[in-house]
Amino acid sequence: MFRRFFSKAALVCFLATCTAGSSFVGQAQTVALNDKLPVDPKVTVGKLSNGLTYYIRPNNKPEKKVELRLIVNAGSILEDDDQQGLAHFMEHMNFNGTKNYPKNKLVDFLQSLGVTFGADLNAYTSFDETVYILPISTDKPGNLESGFQVIGDWAQYANLDTEDIDGERGVVLEESRNGKGAQDRMMKQYLPKLLAGSRYADRLPIGKDEILKTFKPETLRRFYHDWYRPDLMAVAVVGDVTVPQAEALIKKYFAGFKNPANARERKSFDVKPYDEPVTMVVTDKEAPNYLFQFFFSARKVDQNVTLADYRADIVKNMFFSLLNRRLEELTQSATPPFIAAFSQNAGFGRNYENFTLIALPAADMETTIKASIGELVKAQEYGFNNSELELVKKQMLSGIEKAYNERNTTESSRLIGEYIRHFLVQEAMPGIEQEYQYMQQMVPGITLEEVNAEAKKWLNKEDNKEYFALLVGPSEGGQMKLPTDAELKTMINDAFDQQLTANEERKIAESILEKEPVAGKIVSEASDKELGATTFTLSNGVKVTVKSTDFKSDEIVLSAVKKGGTGNYSVADRNSIQFMPEVIEAMGYGQFTPNELSDMLSGKTIRLSSSIDQISNRLSGHSSVKDLESLLQLTYLQLTEPRKDENLYASFMSKMKMQLSMLSNNPQIAFSDTLAKVLYNNDPRRPMNIPTTKDLEQVDMNKVLEFYLKEFGNADGFHFFIVGNVDAQTLKPLLEKYIASLPTQGTVPSFKDDGLRPIDGNKVFRFNKGQDPKSLVLSIYSGQQLPYSEQTALEVDMIGELLTIKVTEEIREEMGAMYSGGFSGSMMRDPYARYIISGQFPCGPENVDTIVSKTLAEIEELKKLGPSKKDLDKVKAAKIEQRKAAIKTNSYWSSKLQSILFWDYSKPRFLEGEKNVEKVTAGQIKKTANKVFDGKNSFIAILYPETIPAGK
């Protein structure tokens, strides 16, 4: 359905209602709303005689790759009392030994094809389903069939040997350990009341540690036998494959499966409504923030069957979009009542949805509750207005248009989710062509009365009497006084009794720029046939490189870079320059506050932001094809007219102070921050992991504006890159008007090495914080003794990946001492040549010493013997597969063009990227490993819980 084209995070939702049997007149035809929604003709849906469902969708984006999914309509909700956590445990076991891939041969085999464990090869278990994810490259004969064999093994050929089951207990318990902390402790207090009377309250997928430690292997085998069966399964195949080819492989590997005799019923479970107002205040000393959450009773969801259902679903979603726009506007006010707030209709159980309101307080809890619930009251009483409705209509039509324009260049991984939902919850899938037509025909006829009627459905005054409200926050050292449960209920009830007035209609600006810029000229152009790009030099000295691609039909990526950065500024100005992009964004540009600019850009697909790092100033953004000129106008506006607004500046600072004030309650955040101080010997120039209130107080609004105009308002040295569905020649007049007109001062920007360096020598740092038995080991190996080369940088990167393979095998699979962890390696050229190889290993305190010893042993073995051919081949295959995928994206090309044409990295090395990877030898890796692990500069940092004595 259309929801896949819109991000919930962006809260872009839509509206309309209908009457059964009515119709609307479309652009080319009349459609009856009682007609059934069709199935996308591009998808082949079938069912085997044993009940297994399959979906096949040929799609050549990307080429020579197929996405496979095994979908099991069974999750933790089906576990018996003695099986809690075993649906998820079963997911683990399918990677640990099957009929055709015993022990750990499966991961080993797939890595040899370039599939990365955890990134590509993965799975998830939820309350109601388990889904296995397998992308397969088809550039080699036999790969595709091997992929089907793998998912066939997952379906019914798991070995489930007792030895393997016992060996995996440690890994799953470590995953459970990773999830422990303040949020987990508080959730265990409120979940029984939030989901009172529902099975969902006591079937969290991670399960119970005591069961994970002690269950008998037969208990897991019983779950697999009962629920991993063809009539509860589907296979989805999307990618560079034909229907006959995929169908034949599905039948070959799945048609022989049988359902068990006397199969257990796959029940559905309900979510009970609230019969009275329930309030809870739950605290924990490690909670890093306050959060207010409010829920009305769950509603049963009927899936869309007809066009009337489809239209009603748009109505519902647009209501949430309108409400969220109002909540977002309050965060941008001079005195924001909350840092962030949003509403949604997410549910806790399958086919249920709750009205949910979530707010992050900015000053005090009563103000947050009064303001956030006040928006519900206004929507109940007065609904919305026409100007708001028109903005959301524009947004909706723009989003569906972009999805339609990119229908032939949408990646397989983005398409396949819809087929998973169709199988699990019967979500309709008419296809983007039909959905585009429906939206184009339906949206213009939506009335304000329909919107407001939908608001009253969700925010009926009778519902105000039955709800669940939750407030969580720190129990110690917080910034605000927390109410009791009874006081929280009074605050909420008083908020619902507010007397408020309707929002007024408002006028939206018609153009981004108040005054047209004076155009400059293109003075020269040069084509690079190898890169397929053209570089224009403009009359103001700015350069623009344009590369036309067909990777995405409706995407244009814009970036810009110039030398500069934070290294040019003194310690006294450090905070003003660090916070500069965020402060400028918070105050707006030109005639627009952030809210006004958002309204102006409604209906346009545009993003643009600025950033600054140690050596450069950057812009990054993107647009649809039709909005490219608007993107360039926005670029001109943002570079030339930063807006000074003392009220919005104060608003930004107050929100930031509240957000940052309690972050150090979290043990890992406090550990990371203290580590940075120790690693850089308390140098004030060190990286700012966690800004403090003191840091914020040192920000000077006037200096921020001064620095911004110096770094971004002066276009000297900027090189722009525009990549996507754009023609370089037709772009010329736009470049002359909006980029050649940018002001310059004839300066030559540069960056500076500010001299910041980590401490030398071999150090061990121990830190105690946290009440859970959780530790974290960080190992950092760095140095400056190697001259930079792109070849050495590649080898350092590969060293990180090789060590990850070894520690995963040894620490996770053999020892069961961690769930996830590994190394990464990188080498930087500017502002000075240095390398860093770092490892991260979450674990139990009892395994710290073993993990430290094991990682050191693996490093020594790599230095002594070099990598095995098998492991080196795995790393090469993964890097080549990653490059094949990346080189078909606009963002990758934008980055590489910057590297080559601005930073002067090697073009031949880029063009021969795969050959460079293939040519790396075990001897080269061994030689480089001995250089980077020279025993002179290591930093081992260990987080222990409070119960472990300091200096262990």
mmCIF file of C-alpha atoms in Angstrom, residues 687-944:
data_model
loop_
_atom_site.group_PDB
_atom_site.id
_atom_site.type_symbol
_atom_site.label_atom_id
_atom_site.label_comp_id
_atom_site.label_asym_id
_atom_site.label_seq_id
_atom_site.Cartn_x
_atom_site.Cartn_y
_atom_site.Cartn_z
ATOM 1 C CA PRO A 687 36.114 15.568 20.062
ATOM 2 C CA MET A 688 32.909 16.670 21.783
ATOM 3 C CA ASN A 689 31.193 13.357 22.536
ATOM 4 C CA ILE A 690 28.669 14.803 24.969
ATOM 5 C CA PRO A 691 28.328 18.581 25.070
ATOM 6 C CA THR A 692 27.685 19.935 28.544
ATOM 7 C CA THR A 693 25.587 22.821 29.789
ATOM 8 C CA LYS A 694 28.866 24.722 30.183
ATOM 9 C CA ASP A 695 29.668 24.107 26.508
ATOM 10 C CA LEU A 696 26.284 25.511 25.517
ATOM 11 C CA GLU A 697 26.753 28.570 27.677
ATOM 12 C CA GLN A 698 29.941 29.375 25.777
ATOM 13 C CA VAL A 699 28.098 29.577 22.451
ATOM 14 C CA ASP A 700 27.753 33.180 21.258
ATOM 15 C CA MET A 701 24.890 33.832 18.825
ATOM 16 C CA ASN A 702 26.612 36.812 17.207
ATOM 17 C CA LYS A 703 29.832 34.857 16.720
ATOM 18 C CA VAL A 704 27.868 31.995 15.207
ATOM 19 C CA LEU A 705 26.417 34.369 12.603
ATOM 20 C CA GLU A 706 29.838 35.902 11.975
ATOM 21 C CA PHE A 707 31.458 32.499 11.525
ATOM 22 C CA TYR A 708 28.675 31.266 9.272
ATOM 23 C CA LEU A 709 28.981 34.234 6.912
ATOM 24 C CA LYS A 710 32.747 33.741 6.847
ATOM 25 C CA GLU A 711 32.605 29.989 6.194
ATOM 26 C CA PHE A 712 29.447 29.681 4.072
ATOM 27 C CA GLY A 713 28.443 33.203 3.066
ATOM 28 C CA ASN A 714 31.726 33.600 1.184
ATOM 29 C CA ALA A 715 31.649 31.122 -1.732
ATOM 30 C CA ASP A 716 35.405 31.295 -2.386
ATOM 31 C CA GLY A 717 36.760 27.773 -2.799
ATOM 32 C CA PHE A 718 33.412 26.008 -3.019
ATOM 33 C CA HIS A 719 33.116 23.097 -5.439
ATOM 34 C CA PHE A 720 29.559 21.889 -6.061
ATOM 35 C CA PHE A 721 28.638 18.414 -7.279
ATOM 36 C CA ILE A 722 25.257 17.620 -8.844
ATOM 37 C CA VAL A 723 24.590 13.960 -9.633
ATOM 38 C CA GLY A 724 21.411 12.290 -10.849
ATOM 39 C CA ASN A 725 18.743 12.527 -13.480
ATOM 40 C CA VAL A 726 19.913 15.881 -14.783
ATOM 41 C CA ASP A 727 21.298 17.144 -18.081
ATOM 42 C CA ALA A 728 24.448 19.248 -17.713
ATOM 43 C CA GLN A 729 23.646 21.515 -20.643
ATOM 44 C CA THR A 730 20.063 22.342 -19.664
ATOM 45 C CA LEU A 731 21.323 23.031 -16.141
ATOM 46 C CA LYS A 732 23.602 25.852 -17.304
ATOM 47 C CA PRO A 733 21.221 28.817 -16.896
ATOM 48 C CA LEU A 734 20.290 27.675 -13.385
ATOM 49 C CA LEU A 735 23.948 27.469 -12.394
ATOM 50 C CA GLU A 736 24.561 30.952 -13.732
ATOM 51 C CA LYS A 737 21.562 32.344 -11.863
ATOM 52 C CA TYR A 738 21.887 30.684 -8.457
ATOM 53 C CA ILE A 739 25.517 29.538 -8.073
ATOM 54 C CA ALA A 740 27.518 32.014 -10.181
ATOM 55 C CA SER A 741 25.683 34.785 -8.299
ATOM 56 C CA LEU A 742 26.964 33.687 -4.885
ATOM 57 C CA PRO A 743 29.171 36.355 -3.268
ATOM 58 C CA THR A 744 32.948 35.847 -3.158
ATOM 59 C CA GLN A 745 35.795 37.875 -1.659
ATOM 60 C CA GLY A 746 38.849 36.638 -3.557
ATOM 61 C CA THR A 747 40.183 34.602 -0.627
ATOM 62 C CA VAL A 748 41.901 31.211 -0.807
ATOM 63 C CA PRO A 749 40.373 28.910 1.852
ATOM 64 C CA SER A 750 42.578 26.407 3.626
ATOM 65 C CA PHE A 751 42.479 24.069 6.568
ATOM 66 C CA LYS A 752 44.859 23.844 9.500
ATOM 67 C CA ASP A 753 46.168 21.034 11.647
ATOM 68 C CA ASP A 754 45.278 22.209 15.141
ATOM 69 C CA GLY A 755 47.789 19.824 16.700
ATOM 70 C CA LEU A 756 45.306 17.623 18.563
ATOM 71 C CA ARG A 757 46.711 14.117 19.108
ATOM 72 C CA PRO A 758 45.723 11.119 21.246
ATOM 73 C CA ILE A 759 48.047 10.118 24.065
ATOM 74 C CA ASP A 760 51.035 7.929 23.228
ATOM 75 C CA GLY A 761 51.982 4.584 24.698
ATOM 76 C CA ASN A 762 50.104 1.485 25.779
ATOM 77 C CA LYS A 763 47.328 2.411 28.173
ATOM 78 C CA VAL A 764 44.482 0.643 29.940
ATOM 79 C CA PHE A 765 41.511 2.678 31.136
ATOM 80 C CA ARG A 766 38.863 1.246 33.466
ATOM 81 C CA PHE A 767 35.554 2.902 34.234
ATOM 82 C CA ASN A 768 32.805 1.835 36.648
ATOM 83 C CA LYS A 769 29.184 2.757 36.083
ATOM 84 C CA GLY A 770 25.880 0.930 35.786
ATOM 85 C CA GLN A 771 23.926 -1.483 37.923
ATOM 86 C CA ASP A 772 23.486 -4.228 35.324
ATOM 87 C CA PRO A 773 26.161 -6.907 34.894
ATOM 88 C CA LYS A 774 27.258 -5.383 31.574
ATOM 89 C CA SER A 775 30.701 -4.500 30.301
ATOM 90 C CA LEU A 776 32.091 -2.987 27.141
ATOM 91 C CA VAL A 777 35.625 -3.459 25.859
ATOM 92 C CA LEU A 778 37.014 -0.890 23.425
ATOM 93 C CA SER A 779 40.443 -1.426 21.918
ATOM 94 C CA ILE A 780 42.098 1.356 19.925
ATOM 95 C CA TYR A 781 45.306 1.073 17.951
ATOM 96 C CA SER A 782 46.469 4.283 16.310
ATOM 97 C CA GLY A 783 49.571 5.899 14.963
ATOM 98 C CA GLN A 784 51.187 8.448 12.684
ATOM 99 C CA GLN A 785 54.291 6.552 11.613
ATOM 100 C CA LEU A 786 52.899 5.344 8.268
ATOM 101 C CA PRO A 787 52.940 7.702 5.269
ATOM 102 C CA TYR A 788 49.475 7.881 3.755
ATOM 103 C CA SER A 789 48.678 5.970 0.576
ATOM 104 C CA GLU A 790 45.367 4.761 -0.778
ATOM 105 C CA GLN A 791 46.797 1.256 -0.975
ATOM 106 C CA THR A 792 47.742 1.290 2.712
ATOM 107 C CA ALA A 793 44.314 2.722 3.566
ATOM 108 C CA LEU A 794 42.683 -0.211 1.758
ATOM 109 C CA GLU A 795 44.836 -2.705 3.625
ATOM 110 C CA VAL A 796 44.070 -1.101 7.006
ATOM 111 C CA ASP A 797 40.358 -1.302 6.192
ATOM 112 C CA MET A 798 40.691 -4.974 5.255
ATOM 113 C CA ILE A 799 42.615 -5.706 8.453
ATOM 114 C CA GLY A 800 39.594 -4.532 10.427
ATOM 115 C CA GLU A 801 37.281 -6.824 8.456
ATOM 116 C CA LEU A 802 39.642 -9.804 8.716
ATOM 117 C CA LEU A 803 39.900 -9.437 12.485
ATOM 118 C CA THR A 804 36.094 -9.166 12.697
ATOM 119 C CA ILE A 805 35.746 -12.540 10.981
ATOM 120 C CA LYS A 806 38.171 -14.130 13.440
ATOM 121 C CA VAL A 807 36.718 -12.647 16.627
ATOM 122 C CA THR A 808 33.190 -13.478 15.478
ATOM 123 C CA GLU A 809 34.212 -17.087 14.982
ATOM 124 C CA GLU A 810 36.139 -17.320 18.229
ATOM 125 C CA ILE A 811 34.366 -15.032 20.703
ATOM 126 C CA ARG A 812 30.780 -15.359 19.456
ATOM 127 C CA GLU A 813 30.533 -18.788 17.886
ATOM 128 C CA GLU A 814 33.076 -20.782 19.904
ATOM 129 C CA MET A 815 32.917 -19.036 23.275
ATOM 130 C CA GLY A 816 29.390 -17.588 23.166
ATOM 131 C CA ALA A 817 30.827 -14.576 24.972
ATOM 132 C CA MET A 818 29.271 -11.801 22.894
ATOM 133 C CA TYR A 819 26.324 -11.163 20.608
ATOM 134 C CA SER A 820 27.920 -8.687 18.229
ATOM 135 C CA GLY A 821 31.234 -6.912 18.003
ATOM 136 C CA GLY A 822 34.297 -6.561 15.853
ATOM 137 C CA PHE A 823 36.978 -4.311 14.445
ATOM 138 C CA SER A 824 37.059 -1.496 11.939
ATOM 139 C CA GLY A 825 40.101 0.077 10.332
ATOM 140 C CA SER A 826 40.658 3.359 8.550
ATOM 141 C CA MET A 827 43.456 5.648 7.466
ATOM 142 C CA MET A 828 43.181 9.395 6.992
ATOM 143 C CA ARG A 829 45.409 11.747 5.017
ATOM 144 C CA ASP A 830 44.275 15.153 6.289
ATOM 145 C CA PRO A 831 45.025 17.213 8.297
ATOM 146 C CA TYR A 832 47.814 14.751 9.067
ATOM 147 C CA ALA A 833 48.418 11.135 8.094
ATOM 148 C CA ARG A 834 47.252 8.648 10.710
ATOM 149 C CA TYR A 835 45.519 5.304 11.027
ATOM 150 C CA ILE A 836 43.137 3.894 13.592
ATOM 151 C CA ILE A 837 41.954 0.335 14.116
ATOM 152 C CA SER A 838 39.322 0.008 16.797
ATOM 153 C CA GLY A 839 37.450 -2.905 18.292
ATOM 154 C CA GLN A 840 34.175 -2.930 20.227
ATOM 155 C CA PHE A 841 32.984 -5.871 22.305
ATOM 156 C CA PRO A 842 29.899 -5.733 24.566
ATOM 157 C CA CYS A 843 30.048 -8.612 27.029
ATOM 158 C CA GLY A 844 29.621 -9.781 30.591
ATOM 159 C CA PRO A 845 32.185 -8.596 33.176
ATOM 160 C CA GLU A 846 33.279 -12.179 33.665
ATOM 161 C CA ASN A 847 34.408 -12.365 30.026
ATOM 162 C CA VAL A 848 36.365 -9.107 29.831
ATOM 163 C CA ASP A 849 39.801 -10.568 30.448
ATOM 164 C CA THR A 850 39.175 -13.478 28.101
ATOM 165 C CA ILE A 851 38.011 -11.186 25.301
ATOM 166 C CA VAL A 852 40.969 -8.837 25.735
ATOM 167 C CA SER A 853 43.344 -11.814 25.630
ATOM 168 C CA LYS A 854 41.610 -13.354 22.647
ATOM 169 C CA THR A 855 41.641 -10.172 20.568
ATOM 170 C CA LEU A 856 45.332 -9.667 21.328
ATOM 171 C CA ALA A 857 46.002 -13.266 20.323
ATOM 172 C CA GLU A 858 44.186 -12.809 17.004
ATOM 173 C CA ILE A 859 46.208 -9.668 16.306
ATOM 174 C CA GLU A 860 49.452 -11.510 17.043
ATOM 175 C CA GLU A 861 48.422 -14.398 14.803
ATOM 176 C CA LEU A 862 47.656 -12.004 11.949
ATOM 177 C CA LYS A 863 51.082 -10.406 12.403
ATOM 178 C CA LYS A 864 52.815 -13.773 12.487
ATOM 179 C CA LEU A 865 50.947 -15.751 9.830
ATOM 180 C CA GLY A 866 48.927 -13.239 7.865
ATOM 181 C CA PRO A 867 45.329 -14.005 6.927
ATOM 182 C CA SER A 868 44.198 -17.346 5.564
ATOM 183 C CA LYS A 869 43.322 -17.406 1.870
ATOM 184 C CA LYS A 870 39.768 -18.348 2.823
ATOM 185 C CA ASP A 871 39.283 -15.300 5.060
ATOM 186 C CA LEU A 872 40.999 -12.928 2.649
ATOM 187 C CA ASP A 873 38.776 -14.182 -0.162
ATOM 188 C CA LYS A 874 35.688 -13.538 2.010
ATOM 189 C CA VAL A 875 36.731 -9.947 2.674
ATOM 190 C CA LYS A 876 37.493 -9.367 -1.007
ATOM 191 C CA ALA A 877 34.151 -10.819 -2.084
ATOM 192 C CA ALA A 878 32.268 -8.619 0.415
ATOM 193 C CA LYS A 879 34.092 -5.463 -0.647
ATOM 194 C CA ILE A 880 33.483 -6.162 -4.322
ATOM 195 C CA GLU A 881 29.785 -6.823 -3.728
ATOM 196 C CA GLN A 882 29.501 -3.628 -1.701
ATOM 197 C CA ARG A 883 31.157 -1.634 -4.486
ATOM 198 C CA LYS A 884 28.913 -3.162 -7.154
ATOM 199 C CA ALA A 885 25.868 -1.983 -5.219
ATOM 200 C CA ALA A 886 27.278 1.428 -4.288
ATOM 201 C CA ILE A 887 28.477 2.362 -7.759
ATOM 202 C CA LYS A 888 24.873 2.352 -8.944
ATOM 203 C CA THR A 889 23.886 5.100 -6.498
ATOM 204 C CA ASN A 890 24.054 8.858 -6.877
ATOM 205 C CA SER A 891 25.329 9.458 -3.347
ATOM 206 C CA TYR A 892 28.336 7.190 -3.921
ATOM 207 C CA TRP A 893 29.275 8.998 -7.112
ATOM 208 C CA SER A 894 28.872 12.362 -5.421
ATOM 209 C CA SER A 895 31.306 11.262 -2.709
ATOM 210 C CA LYS A 896 33.832 9.816 -5.144
ATOM 211 C CA LEU A 897 33.749 12.824 -7.448
ATOM 212 C CA GLN A 898 34.517 14.982 -4.417
ATOM 213 C CA SER A 899 37.428 12.748 -3.475
ATOM 214 C CA ILE A 900 38.942 12.822 -6.951
ATOM 215 C CA LEU A 901 38.176 16.308 -8.257
ATOM 216 C CA PHE A 902 38.360 18.285 -5.019
ATOM 217 C CA TRP A 903 40.630 16.346 -2.667
ATOM 218 C CA ASP A 904 42.874 14.981 -5.437
ATOM 219 C CA TYR A 905 42.642 11.281 -4.676
ATOM 220 C CA SER A 906 43.558 8.871 -7.464
ATOM 221 C CA LYS A 907 41.145 8.548 -10.348
ATOM 222 C CA PRO A 908 42.823 5.389 -11.759
ATOM 223 C CA ARG A 909 42.483 3.645 -8.395
ATOM 224 C CA PHE A 910 38.793 4.479 -8.293
ATOM 225 C CA LEU A 911 38.179 3.276 -11.840
ATOM 226 C CA GLU A 912 40.005 0.029 -11.087
ATOM 227 C CA GLY A 913 38.463 -0.429 -7.651
ATOM 228 C CA GLU A 914 37.676 -4.128 -7.959
ATOM 229 C CA LYS A 915 41.094 -4.922 -9.417
ATOM 230 C CA ASN A 916 42.786 -3.124 -6.513
ATOM 231 C CA VAL A 917 40.860 -5.286 -4.064
ATOM 232 C CA GLU A 918 41.612 -8.496 -5.945
ATOM 233 C CA LYS A 919 45.346 -7.720 -6.058
ATOM 234 C CA VAL A 920 45.782 -7.445 -2.287
ATOM 235 C CA THR A 921 47.872 -10.360 -1.050
ATOM 236 C CA ALA A 922 48.140 -12.075 2.303
ATOM 237 C CA GLY A 923 51.766 -10.933 2.425
ATOM 238 C CA GLN A 924 50.754 -7.284 2.065
ATOM 239 C CA ILE A 925 48.203 -7.620 4.844
ATOM 240 C CA LYS A 926 50.740 -9.294 7.102
ATOM 241 C CA LYS A 927 53.317 -6.582 6.430
ATOM 242 C CA THR A 928 50.856 -3.767 7.125
ATOM 243 C CA ALA A 929 49.535 -5.532 10.242
ATOM 244 C CA ASN A 930 53.057 -5.579 11.662
ATOM 245 C CA LYS A 931 53.358 -1.856 11.019
ATOM 246 C CA VAL A 932 50.069 -0.802 12.565
ATOM 247 C CA PHE A 933 50.288 -3.219 15.488
ATOM 248 C CA ASP A 934 53.846 -2.284 16.414
ATOM 249 C CA GLY A 935 53.255 -2.566 20.143
ATOM 250 C CA LYS A 936 53.923 1.114 20.773
ATOM 251 C CA ASN A 937 50.478 2.699 20.858
ATOM 252 C CA SER A 938 47.362 0.950 22.170
ATOM 253 C CA PHE A 939 44.453 2.065 24.309
ATOM 254 C CA ILE A 940 42.235 -0.546 25.963
ATOM 255 C CA ALA A 941 39.151 0.912 27.617
ATOM 256 C CA ILE A 942 36.837 -1.210 29.756
ATOM 257 C CA LEU A 943 33.439 -0.338 31.180
ATOM 258 C CA TYR A 944 32.588 -2.296 34.309
#
